[in-house]
Structure formats: C-alpha cells, structure tokens
Coordinates of C-alpha atoms in Angstrom, one line a residue:
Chain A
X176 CA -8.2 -25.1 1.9
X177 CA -10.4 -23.1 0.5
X178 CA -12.7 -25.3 -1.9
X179 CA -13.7 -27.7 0.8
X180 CA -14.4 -25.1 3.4
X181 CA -17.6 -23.1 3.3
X182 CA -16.9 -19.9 5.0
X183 CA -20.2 -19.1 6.3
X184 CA -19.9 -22.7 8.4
X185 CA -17.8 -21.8 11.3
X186 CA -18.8 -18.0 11.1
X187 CA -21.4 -17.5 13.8
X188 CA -19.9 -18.6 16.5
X189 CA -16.8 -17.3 15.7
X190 CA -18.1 -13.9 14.9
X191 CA -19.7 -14.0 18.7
X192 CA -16.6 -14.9 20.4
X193 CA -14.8 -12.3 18.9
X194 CA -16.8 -10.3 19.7
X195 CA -15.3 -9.7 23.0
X196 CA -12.0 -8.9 21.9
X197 CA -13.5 -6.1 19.2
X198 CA -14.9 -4.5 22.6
X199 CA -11.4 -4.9 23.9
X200 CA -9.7 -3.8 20.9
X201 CA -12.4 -0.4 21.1
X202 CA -11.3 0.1 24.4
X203 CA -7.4 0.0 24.1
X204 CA -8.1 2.9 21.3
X205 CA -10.0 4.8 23.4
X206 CA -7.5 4.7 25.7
X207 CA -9.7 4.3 28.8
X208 CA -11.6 1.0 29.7
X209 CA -13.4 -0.8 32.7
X210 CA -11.0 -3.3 34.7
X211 CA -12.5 -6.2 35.2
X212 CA -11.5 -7.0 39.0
X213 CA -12.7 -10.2 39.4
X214 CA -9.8 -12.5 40.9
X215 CA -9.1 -15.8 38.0
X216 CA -6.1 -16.7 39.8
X217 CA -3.8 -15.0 37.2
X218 CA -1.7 -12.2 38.2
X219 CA -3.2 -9.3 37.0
X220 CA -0.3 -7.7 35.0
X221 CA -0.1 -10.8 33.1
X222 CA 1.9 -14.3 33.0
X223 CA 5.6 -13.3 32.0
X224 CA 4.8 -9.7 31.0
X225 CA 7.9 -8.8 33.6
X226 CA 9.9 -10.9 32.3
X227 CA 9.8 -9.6 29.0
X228 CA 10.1 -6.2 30.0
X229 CA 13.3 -7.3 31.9
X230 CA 14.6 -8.4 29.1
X231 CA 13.6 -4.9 27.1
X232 CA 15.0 -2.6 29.5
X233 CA 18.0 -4.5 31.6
X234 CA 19.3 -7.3 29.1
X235 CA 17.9 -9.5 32.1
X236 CA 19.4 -13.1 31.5
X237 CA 18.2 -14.9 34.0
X238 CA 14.9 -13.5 33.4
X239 CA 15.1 -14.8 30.0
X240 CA 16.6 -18.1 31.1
X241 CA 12.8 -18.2 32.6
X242 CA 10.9 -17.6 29.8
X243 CA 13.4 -20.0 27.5
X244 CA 12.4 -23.1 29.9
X245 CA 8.8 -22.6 30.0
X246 CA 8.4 -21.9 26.5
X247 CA 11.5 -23.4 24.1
X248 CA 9.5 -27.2 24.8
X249 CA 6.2 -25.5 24.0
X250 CA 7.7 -24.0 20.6
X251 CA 9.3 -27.1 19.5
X252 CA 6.5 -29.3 20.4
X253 CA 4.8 -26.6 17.9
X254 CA 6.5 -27.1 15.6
X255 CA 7.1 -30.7 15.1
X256 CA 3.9 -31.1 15.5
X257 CA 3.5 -28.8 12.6
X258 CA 5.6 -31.3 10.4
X259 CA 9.4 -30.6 11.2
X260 CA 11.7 -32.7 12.0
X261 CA 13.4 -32.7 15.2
X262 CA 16.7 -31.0 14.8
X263 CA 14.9 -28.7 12.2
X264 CA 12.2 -27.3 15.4
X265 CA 15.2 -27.5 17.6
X266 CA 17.4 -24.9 15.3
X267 CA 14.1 -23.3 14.6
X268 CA 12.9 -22.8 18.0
X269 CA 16.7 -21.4 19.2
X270 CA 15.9 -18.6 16.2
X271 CA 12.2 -17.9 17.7
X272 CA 13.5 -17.5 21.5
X273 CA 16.4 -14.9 19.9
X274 CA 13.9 -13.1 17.8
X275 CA 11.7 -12.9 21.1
X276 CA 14.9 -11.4 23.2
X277 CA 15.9 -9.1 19.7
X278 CA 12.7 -7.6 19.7
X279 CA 11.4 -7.2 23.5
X280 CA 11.0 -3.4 22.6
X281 CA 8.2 -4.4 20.4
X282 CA 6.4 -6.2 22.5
X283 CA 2.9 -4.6 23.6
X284 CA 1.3 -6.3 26.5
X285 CA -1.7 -3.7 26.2
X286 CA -2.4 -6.2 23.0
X287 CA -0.7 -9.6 23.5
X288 CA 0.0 -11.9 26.1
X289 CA 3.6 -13.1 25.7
X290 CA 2.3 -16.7 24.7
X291 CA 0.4 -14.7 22.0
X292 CA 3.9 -12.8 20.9
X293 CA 5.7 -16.1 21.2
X294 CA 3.2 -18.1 19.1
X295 CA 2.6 -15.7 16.4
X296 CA 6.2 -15.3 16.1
X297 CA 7.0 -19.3 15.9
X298 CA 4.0 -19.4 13.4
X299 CA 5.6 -16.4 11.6
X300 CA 9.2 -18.9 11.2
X301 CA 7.6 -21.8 10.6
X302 CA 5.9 -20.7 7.3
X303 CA 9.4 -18.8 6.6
X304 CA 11.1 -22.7 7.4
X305 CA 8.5 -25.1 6.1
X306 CA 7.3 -23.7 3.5
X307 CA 9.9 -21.1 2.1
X308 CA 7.3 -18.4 1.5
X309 CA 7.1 -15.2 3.2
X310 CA 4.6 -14.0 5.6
X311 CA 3.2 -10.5 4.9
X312 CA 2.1 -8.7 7.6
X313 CA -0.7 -5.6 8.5
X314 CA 0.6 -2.2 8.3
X315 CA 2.2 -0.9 11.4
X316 CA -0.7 0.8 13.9
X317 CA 0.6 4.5 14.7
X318 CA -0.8 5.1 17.9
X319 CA -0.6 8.8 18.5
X320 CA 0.9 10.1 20.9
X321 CA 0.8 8.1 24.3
X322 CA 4.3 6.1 23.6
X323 CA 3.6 3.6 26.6
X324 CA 0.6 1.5 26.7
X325 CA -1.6 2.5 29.8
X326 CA -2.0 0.4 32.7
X327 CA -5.4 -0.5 33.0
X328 CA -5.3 -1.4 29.4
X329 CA -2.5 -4.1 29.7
X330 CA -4.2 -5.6 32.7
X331 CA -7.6 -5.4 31.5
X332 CA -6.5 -7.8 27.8
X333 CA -4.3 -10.1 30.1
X334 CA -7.2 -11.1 32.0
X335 CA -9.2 -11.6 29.0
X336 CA -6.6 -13.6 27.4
X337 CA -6.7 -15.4 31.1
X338 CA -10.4 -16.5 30.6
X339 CA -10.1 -17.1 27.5
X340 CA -7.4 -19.7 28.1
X341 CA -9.6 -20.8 30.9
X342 CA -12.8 -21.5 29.0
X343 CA -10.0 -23.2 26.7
X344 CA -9.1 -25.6 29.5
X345 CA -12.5 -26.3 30.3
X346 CA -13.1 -27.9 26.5
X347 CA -14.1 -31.6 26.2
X348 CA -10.6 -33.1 24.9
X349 CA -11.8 -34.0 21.3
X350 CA -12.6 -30.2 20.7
X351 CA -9.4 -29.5 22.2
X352 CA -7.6 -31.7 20.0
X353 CA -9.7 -30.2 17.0
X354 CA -8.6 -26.6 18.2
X355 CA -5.2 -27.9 18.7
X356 CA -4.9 -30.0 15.2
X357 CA -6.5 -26.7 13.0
X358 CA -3.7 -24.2 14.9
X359 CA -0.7 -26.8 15.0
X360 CA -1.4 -29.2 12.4
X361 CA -0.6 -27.4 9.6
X362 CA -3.9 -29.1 8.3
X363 CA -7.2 -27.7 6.4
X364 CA -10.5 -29.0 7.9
X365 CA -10.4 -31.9 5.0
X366 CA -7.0 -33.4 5.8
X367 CA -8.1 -33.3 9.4
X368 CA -10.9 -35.4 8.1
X369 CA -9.0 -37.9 6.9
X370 CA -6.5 -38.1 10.1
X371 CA -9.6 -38.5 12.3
X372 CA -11.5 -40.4 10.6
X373 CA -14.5 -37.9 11.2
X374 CA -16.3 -36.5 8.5
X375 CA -16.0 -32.6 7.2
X376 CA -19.7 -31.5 8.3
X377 CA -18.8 -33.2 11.9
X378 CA -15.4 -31.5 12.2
X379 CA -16.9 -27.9 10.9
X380 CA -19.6 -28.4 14.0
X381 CA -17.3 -29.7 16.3
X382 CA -15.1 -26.2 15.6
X383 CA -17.8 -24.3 15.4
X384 CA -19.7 -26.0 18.8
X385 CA -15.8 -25.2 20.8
X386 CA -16.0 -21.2 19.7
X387 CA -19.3 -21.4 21.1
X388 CA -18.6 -23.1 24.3
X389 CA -15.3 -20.6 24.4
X390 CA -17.7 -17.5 23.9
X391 CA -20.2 -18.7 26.8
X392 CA -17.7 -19.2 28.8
X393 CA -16.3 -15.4 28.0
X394 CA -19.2 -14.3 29.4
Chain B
X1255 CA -11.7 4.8 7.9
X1256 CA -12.6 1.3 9.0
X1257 CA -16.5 2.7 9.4
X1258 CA -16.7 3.0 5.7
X1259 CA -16.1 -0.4 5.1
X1260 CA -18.8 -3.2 4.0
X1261 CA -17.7 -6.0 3.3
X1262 CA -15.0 -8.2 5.2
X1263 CA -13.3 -11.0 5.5
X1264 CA -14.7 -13.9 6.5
X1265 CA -13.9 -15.3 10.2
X1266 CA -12.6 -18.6 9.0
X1267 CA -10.1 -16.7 6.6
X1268 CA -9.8 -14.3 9.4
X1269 CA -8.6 -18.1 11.6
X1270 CA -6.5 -19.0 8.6
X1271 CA -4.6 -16.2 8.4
X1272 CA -3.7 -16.8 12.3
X1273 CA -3.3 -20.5 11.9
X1274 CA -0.6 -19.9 9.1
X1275 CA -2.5 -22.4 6.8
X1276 CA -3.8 -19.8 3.8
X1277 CA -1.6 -20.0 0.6
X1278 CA 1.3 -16.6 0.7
X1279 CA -1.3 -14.9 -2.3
X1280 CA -4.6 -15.2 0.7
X1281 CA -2.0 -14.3 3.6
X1282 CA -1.4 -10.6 1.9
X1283 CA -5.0 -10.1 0.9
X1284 CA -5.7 -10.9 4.8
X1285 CA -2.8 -8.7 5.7
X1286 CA -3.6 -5.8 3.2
X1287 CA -7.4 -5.8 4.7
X1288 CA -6.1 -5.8 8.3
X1289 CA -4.1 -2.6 7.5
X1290 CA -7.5 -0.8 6.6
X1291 CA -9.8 -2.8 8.8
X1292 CA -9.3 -2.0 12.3
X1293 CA -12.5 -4.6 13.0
X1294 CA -10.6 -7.3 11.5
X1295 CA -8.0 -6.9 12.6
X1296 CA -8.8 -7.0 16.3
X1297 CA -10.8 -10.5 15.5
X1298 CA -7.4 -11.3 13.8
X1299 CA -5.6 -11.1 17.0
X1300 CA -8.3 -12.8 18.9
X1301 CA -7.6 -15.8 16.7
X1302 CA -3.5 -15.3 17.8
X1303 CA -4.2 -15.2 21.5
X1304 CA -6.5 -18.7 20.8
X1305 CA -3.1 -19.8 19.4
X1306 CA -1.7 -18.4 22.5
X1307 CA -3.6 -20.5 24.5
X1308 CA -3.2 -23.5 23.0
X1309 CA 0.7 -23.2 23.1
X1310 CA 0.8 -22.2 26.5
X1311 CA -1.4 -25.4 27.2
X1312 CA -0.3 -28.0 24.5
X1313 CA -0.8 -31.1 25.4
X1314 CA 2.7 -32.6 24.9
X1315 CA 5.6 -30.5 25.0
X1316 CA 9.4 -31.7 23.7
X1317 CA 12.7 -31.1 25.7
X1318 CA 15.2 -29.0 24.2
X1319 CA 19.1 -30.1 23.6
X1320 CA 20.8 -29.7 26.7
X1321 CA 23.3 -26.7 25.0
X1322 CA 20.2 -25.4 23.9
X1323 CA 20.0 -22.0 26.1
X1324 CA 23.6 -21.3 25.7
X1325 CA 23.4 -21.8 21.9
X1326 CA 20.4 -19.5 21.8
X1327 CA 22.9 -16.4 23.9
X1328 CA 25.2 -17.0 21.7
X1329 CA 22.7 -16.1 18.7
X1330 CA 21.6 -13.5 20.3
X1331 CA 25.0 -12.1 20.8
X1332 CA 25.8 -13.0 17.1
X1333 CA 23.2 -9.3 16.5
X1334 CA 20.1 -8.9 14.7
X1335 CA 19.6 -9.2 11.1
X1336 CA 18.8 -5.6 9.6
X1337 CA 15.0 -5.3 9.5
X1338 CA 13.9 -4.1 5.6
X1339 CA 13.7 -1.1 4.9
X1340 CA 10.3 0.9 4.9
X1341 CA 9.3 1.9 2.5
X1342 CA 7.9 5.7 2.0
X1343 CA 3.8 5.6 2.6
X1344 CA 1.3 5.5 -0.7
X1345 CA -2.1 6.7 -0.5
X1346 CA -3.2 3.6 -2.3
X1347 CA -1.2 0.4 -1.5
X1348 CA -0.4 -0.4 2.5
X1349 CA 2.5 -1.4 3.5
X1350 CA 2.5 -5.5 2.6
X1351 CA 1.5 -4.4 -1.0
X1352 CA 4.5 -1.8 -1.2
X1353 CA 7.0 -4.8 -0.6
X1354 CA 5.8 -7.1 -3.0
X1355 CA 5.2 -4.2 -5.7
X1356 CA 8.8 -3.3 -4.7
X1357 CA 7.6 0.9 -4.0
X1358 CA 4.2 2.8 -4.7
X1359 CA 1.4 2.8 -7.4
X1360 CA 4.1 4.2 -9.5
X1361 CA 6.3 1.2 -9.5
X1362 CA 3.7 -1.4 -10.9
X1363 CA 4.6 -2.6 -13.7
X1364 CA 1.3 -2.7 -15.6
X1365 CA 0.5 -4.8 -18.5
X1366 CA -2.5 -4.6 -20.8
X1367 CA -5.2 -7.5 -20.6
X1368 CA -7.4 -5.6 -23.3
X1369 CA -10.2 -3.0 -23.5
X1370 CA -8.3 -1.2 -21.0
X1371 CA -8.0 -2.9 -18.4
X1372 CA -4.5 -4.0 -16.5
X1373 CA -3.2 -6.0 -14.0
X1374 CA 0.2 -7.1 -12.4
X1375 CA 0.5 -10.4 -11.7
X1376 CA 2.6 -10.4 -7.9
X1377 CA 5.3 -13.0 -7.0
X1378 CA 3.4 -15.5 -4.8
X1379 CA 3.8 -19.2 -4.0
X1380 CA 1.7 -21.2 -7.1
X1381 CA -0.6 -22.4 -3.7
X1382 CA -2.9 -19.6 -5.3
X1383 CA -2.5 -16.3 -7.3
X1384 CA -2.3 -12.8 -6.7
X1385 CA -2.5 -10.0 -9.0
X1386 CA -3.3 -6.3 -8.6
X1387 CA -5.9 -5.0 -11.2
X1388 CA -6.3 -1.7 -13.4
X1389 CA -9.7 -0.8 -14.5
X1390 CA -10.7 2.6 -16.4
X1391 CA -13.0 4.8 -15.0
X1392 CA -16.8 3.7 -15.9
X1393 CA -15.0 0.7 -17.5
X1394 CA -16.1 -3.3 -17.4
X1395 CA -14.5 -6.6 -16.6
X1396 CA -16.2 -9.3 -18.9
X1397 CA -18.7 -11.2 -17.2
X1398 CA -17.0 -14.5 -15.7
X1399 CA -17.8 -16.7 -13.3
X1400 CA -14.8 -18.6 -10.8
X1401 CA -13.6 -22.3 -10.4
X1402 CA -12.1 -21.9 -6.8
X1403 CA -12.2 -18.8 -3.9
X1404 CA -12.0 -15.4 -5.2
X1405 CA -11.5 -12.2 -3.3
X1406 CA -10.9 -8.7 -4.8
X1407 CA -10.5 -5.9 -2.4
X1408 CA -10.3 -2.1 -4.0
X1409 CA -7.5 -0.2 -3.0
X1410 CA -8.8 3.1 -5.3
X1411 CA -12.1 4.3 -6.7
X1412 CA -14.6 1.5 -6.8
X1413 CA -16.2 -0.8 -8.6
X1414 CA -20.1 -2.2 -8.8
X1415 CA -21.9 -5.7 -9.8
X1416 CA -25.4 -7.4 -9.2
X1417 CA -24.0 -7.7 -5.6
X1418 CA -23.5 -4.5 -4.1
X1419 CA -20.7 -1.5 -4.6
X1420 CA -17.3 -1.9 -3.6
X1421 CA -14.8 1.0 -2.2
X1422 CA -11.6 1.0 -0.8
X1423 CA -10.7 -1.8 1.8
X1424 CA -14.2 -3.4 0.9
X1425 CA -13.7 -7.4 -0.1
X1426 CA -16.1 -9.0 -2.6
X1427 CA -15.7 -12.9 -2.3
X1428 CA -16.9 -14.8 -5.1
X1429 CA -16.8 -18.4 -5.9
X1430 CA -18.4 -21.2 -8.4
X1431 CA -21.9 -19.9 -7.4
X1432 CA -20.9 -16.0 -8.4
X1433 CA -21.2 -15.2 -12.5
X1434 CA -20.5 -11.2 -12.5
X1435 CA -19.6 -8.1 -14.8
X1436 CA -17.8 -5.9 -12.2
X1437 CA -17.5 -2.5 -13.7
X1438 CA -15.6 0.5 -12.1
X1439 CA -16.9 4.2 -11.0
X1440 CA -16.8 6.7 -13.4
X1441 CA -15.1 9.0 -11.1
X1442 CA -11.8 7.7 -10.5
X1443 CA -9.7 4.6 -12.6
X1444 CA -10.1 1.6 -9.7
X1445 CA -6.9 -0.2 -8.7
X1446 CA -8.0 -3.5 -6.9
X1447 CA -6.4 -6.9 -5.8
X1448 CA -7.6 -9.7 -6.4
X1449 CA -6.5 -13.1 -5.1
X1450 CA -7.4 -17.0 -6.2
X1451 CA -6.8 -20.8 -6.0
X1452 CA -8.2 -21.6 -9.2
X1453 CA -8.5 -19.8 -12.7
X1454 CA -11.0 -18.1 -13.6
X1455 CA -13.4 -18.5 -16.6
X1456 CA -14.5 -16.0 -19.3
X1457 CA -17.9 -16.6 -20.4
X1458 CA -17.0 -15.0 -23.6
X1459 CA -14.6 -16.5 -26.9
X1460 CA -12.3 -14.0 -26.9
X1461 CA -11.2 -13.9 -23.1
X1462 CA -11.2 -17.5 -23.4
X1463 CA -8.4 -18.1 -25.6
X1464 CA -6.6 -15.2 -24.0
X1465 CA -7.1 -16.8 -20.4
X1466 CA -3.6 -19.0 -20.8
X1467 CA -2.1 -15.8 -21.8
X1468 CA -3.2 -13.8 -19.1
X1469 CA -2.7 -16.4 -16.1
X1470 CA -5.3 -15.5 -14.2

C-alpha cells in the first residue's frame, strides 16, 4: 500500500476531521465535558449501549438476540465483502457475535459506539481469518481511578459518533462507496483504481474531498 | 508523555491501521505509537467509529443461516479461550512489543550488524519487515537511503539526522527521497524500531555486500 500512496495526500482533511474527536478524546480524560444537547434523533445514551450492558451485567439473551439480528447480516456482509467466502463469514461472524457477548465487560461506551466495538472486533478476526497474521494492539489505557465511565461522557461521544454517521449518510454515493470500498475492501487506493476504473490522483481527492464534507458537516 | 512527542504518524497510516489493510510489521509500529501517543491514538479511534458507521449503514447486508443464533449460544456456552498472559511492564518496550520479543529489553536476542550496532529482526508476515535496532551511545548508522516506506520510532535515548532529533515515541518516516546518517545521543545507547516494505540500500561497499546478510 504504501509505495503508491503519498501520505501527505489525504492528510489535511483528515487531520481536520479528527480533529473533533481529539477534543472529545481531551475531554473524556479530563473527566468533565460540555453535552451537546441538541436533539439528532438518536437516543442520547446511545444505539444499543443497553443492550450491551444487559448482556454485561444479567447474561440478557433476548437482549442479545437483538443485537445478533441487527448486526450478524451487517458483519457478514463485512466480511464477504472483504474477500471470504460465504460459509467462511458465516463461521466467522458466529465467532465475532460470541467474542462481543464474552467480552461485554470490556466494552466502554464513554469511547465506542457498539457498531464501533463490533466493527473493530470483526476487522480484528478478519485479519486473524484471512490473512493468518496477528493483530497487535495499543497498550491497555489505565484510567485511574474512576472504574465507571461518567455519564455525560458516554452521552456526549454517542452523539458525536451520531453526527458523524449522519454527515456519513449525507455523502454523494460514489464517495460513499469509496469510503466503503477503502474500510471493507480489503483494497489499497491503487487496486481500488483498477476496480473503478478511476485514476489514483482522482480516488486520493475523492477520499480526501468526503473527510472534508464529513468534517463540515461535524461542525 | 504524549506532549513530548514530535513527530507522528501520518493520518493515512493512522486510517490503515483502522481499515486492517497495513502489512502485520506497519500494524505494531502503529500499535506501539498508539501506546505512547495519546493524540494518535484518539484520531485512531476516530477512524474505527468511521468504520462504525459504515457497518452500521452498509449498503447491502447478507442473511445469516437460519441455526445461526442458536449455533452462536452454543459457542458462547462452549467458554472463552484464555486471554494471554500479560506480560510484566518494561520501561522501554509497550506492551505489543513485549509479545512479539517474547518478555522485556532483556529478552531480545541481539545480534551484531557491525561497528556496534544491533538489531533483532521480529517475526512478521514477509508483507514488510520489522526489526528492533541497537545503537551505541554517540554512535552512527551508515548513511543510506530507502527503496519503499520506512518508519523508525525510538523506544530509548535518541537519535539525530539532517531532519530533526528523535526521542522516545517520536516516528521519523523516510522514503526514496530521504538519504540519512542517523546517529544516536551520547547520553544513553538508543533502542529503536524500525519497520519497512522494501530493503534498504547502503551507500557504502561494505554494508552493501552485508545487506543479504543482514535482511534488512
């Protein structure tokens, strides 16, 4: 990936959209930040956050019946779309849905949404299934000594991950489909070339024009 | 500790690393950064809750095998697989180093590349390479330049070229345009990482012909 890619392409407007989530990430360490109250349409604690917790503190079933429907199609969609086969992302996507259940207690909702838990944990077996390699991951954060994640916190990133996914929505389809094709594909910016037919310096705008549509649209 | 550091990662290895579509050796220099780099690592996690988004919304999704919910309880009551075991903490290699060094600085197992200098070439996929490197206080690496991508991040003391100074957690990426003699403080022995796709190349004889030798 790396040859064809010049790193200083896409940087910008990525660097801007992030951004916002540095300021969030600030505030969760602080420990104290402003709630933005404004109504999206979301619920404010955060698309299957219960649910999760449910699962964390009662073994809920049914709760995690739930979450398995609205999410085992997404994962396996993922992932064949990622280049397994089907009974490969079917097995696979059973293992991601028990590793979601197995480890509920680590689940942070002052830092993820649970469709950010779920995909970095499908992402996490796919490269473990696909590509037999492992997956190192950052250090462990120790976060003194609150145990529980406060409140305002875990409303204040759900909401942000809410517009985000918003502003995400709002996209014109073929920088969707770019977005989609760079997280899903499997694919560096050159093979995407040559599956769309577009050249690299119009794909590298394209990405970089949807990070700065996303981070307007943050605003 | 993040404040002191200079130099990052870039965004799109930063989007990479989230995307799962780096080589293994470029996923732990990302993931070794992120344990020092509270910065990057928040725009790290920005990039998972894009990938968030676009599962939540993809825009075809597949139906699971009817047994599909039961089979998944039934894993699930099968148990958990033992998680590994952590590892105690070292002062110079976070915690995705310590499992693919197997323990701390200790348990490296060094071998000489000449005039001092050391590295430890780490089991990676042959996508790209990783290896971590020993150089003597005050001491030079022979001016080279690089074929691919390569980043070298200092886990101890810190090392200087015609670019800037380098200390822990800071990342120096260098590719065909960079020809540079890094050479280490004189106050402590540096220990860095360094990870590439492509060999690199000696603008010397002698670490020419050792080159093959040295894999790297």
């Amino acid at each position: 990936m790396f040859a064809e890619v010049e790193p200083v392409e896409t940087c910008g407007a990525a660097e801007a959209v992030h951004q916002i989530m540095r300021k969030r990430k600030t505030s969760v360490r602080k420990g104290k930040t402003a709630v933005n109250r404004e109504d999206d349409g979301c619920k404010p604690q955060g698309e299957w956050v219960a649910h999760v917790l449910r699962i964390r503190s009662a073994q809920d079933k049914p709760a995690f019946a739930e979450l398995f429907r609205h999410f085992a199609p997404r994962v396996k969609a993922f992932l064949i779309k990622s280049g397994s086969t089907p009974s490969q992302a079917e097995e696979c996507t059973q293992e991601v849905m028990a590793t979601l259940w197995h480890k509920a207690h680590l689940f942070d909702p002052s830092r993820a949404s649970v469709a950010t838990w779920v995909y970095t944990i499908a992402r996490n077996r796919r490269i473990d299934l696909l590509r037999k390699e492992r997956r190192p991951e950052p250090e462990e954060l120790t976060w003194g000594p609150e145990a529980e994640p406060d409140q305002v916190d875990i409303v204040a990133l759900q909401q942000e991950t809410a517009h985000l996914r918003k502003a995400l929505k709002a996209l014109p389809q073929a920088q969707r489909d770019l977005i989609e094709k760079a997280y899903f594909g499997d694919l560096s910016h050159r093979e995407i070339a040559a599956r769309t037919g577009l050249p690299l310096g119009t794909i590298k705008s394209r990405i970089r024009l949807a990070l700065d549509r996303l981070r307007h649209a943050m605003k | 500790m993040s404040n002191e550091i200079k130099h990052h990662l870039t965004d799109e290895l930063l989007m990479g690393y989230s995307a799962g579509t780096l080589p293994e050796a470029f996923n732990l220099m990302v993931a070794t950064h992120l344990s020092l780099c509270d910065a990057c690592r928040a725009q790290a996690e920005s990039y998972d809750t894009l990938g968030g988004c676009m599962l939540q919304d993809v825009s075809e999704t597949v139906d699971m095998a009817d047994d599909a919910l039961d089979a998944t309880l039934a894993l699930i009551a099968g148990g958990v697989a033992a998680d590994a075991p952590t590892r105690p903490s070292c002062d110079v290699l976070p915690a995705p180093l310590r499992d693919y060094v197997g323990g701390s600085v200790s348990d490296i197992k060094w071998k000489p590349v000449g005039m001092g200098v050391k590295q430890a070439i780490l089991p990676t996929s042959a996508a790209a390479s990783a290896r971590l490197l020993f150089i003597p206080a005050g001491a030079a690496v022979p001016d080279h330049g690089h074929k691919g991508m390569e980043l070298t991040m200092v886990l101890q003391g810190a090392f200087s070229d015609a670019i800037d100074r380098f200390a822990r957690g800071d990342v120096e990426i260098a590719d065909e345009d960079l020809e540079h003699m890094p050479v280490a403080d004189i106050s402590a022995d540096c220990i860095c990482l360094a990870v590439t796709d492509a060999p690199l190349k000696f603008n010397s004889l002698i670490p020419r012909l050792l080159q093959p030798f040295l894999r790297i």
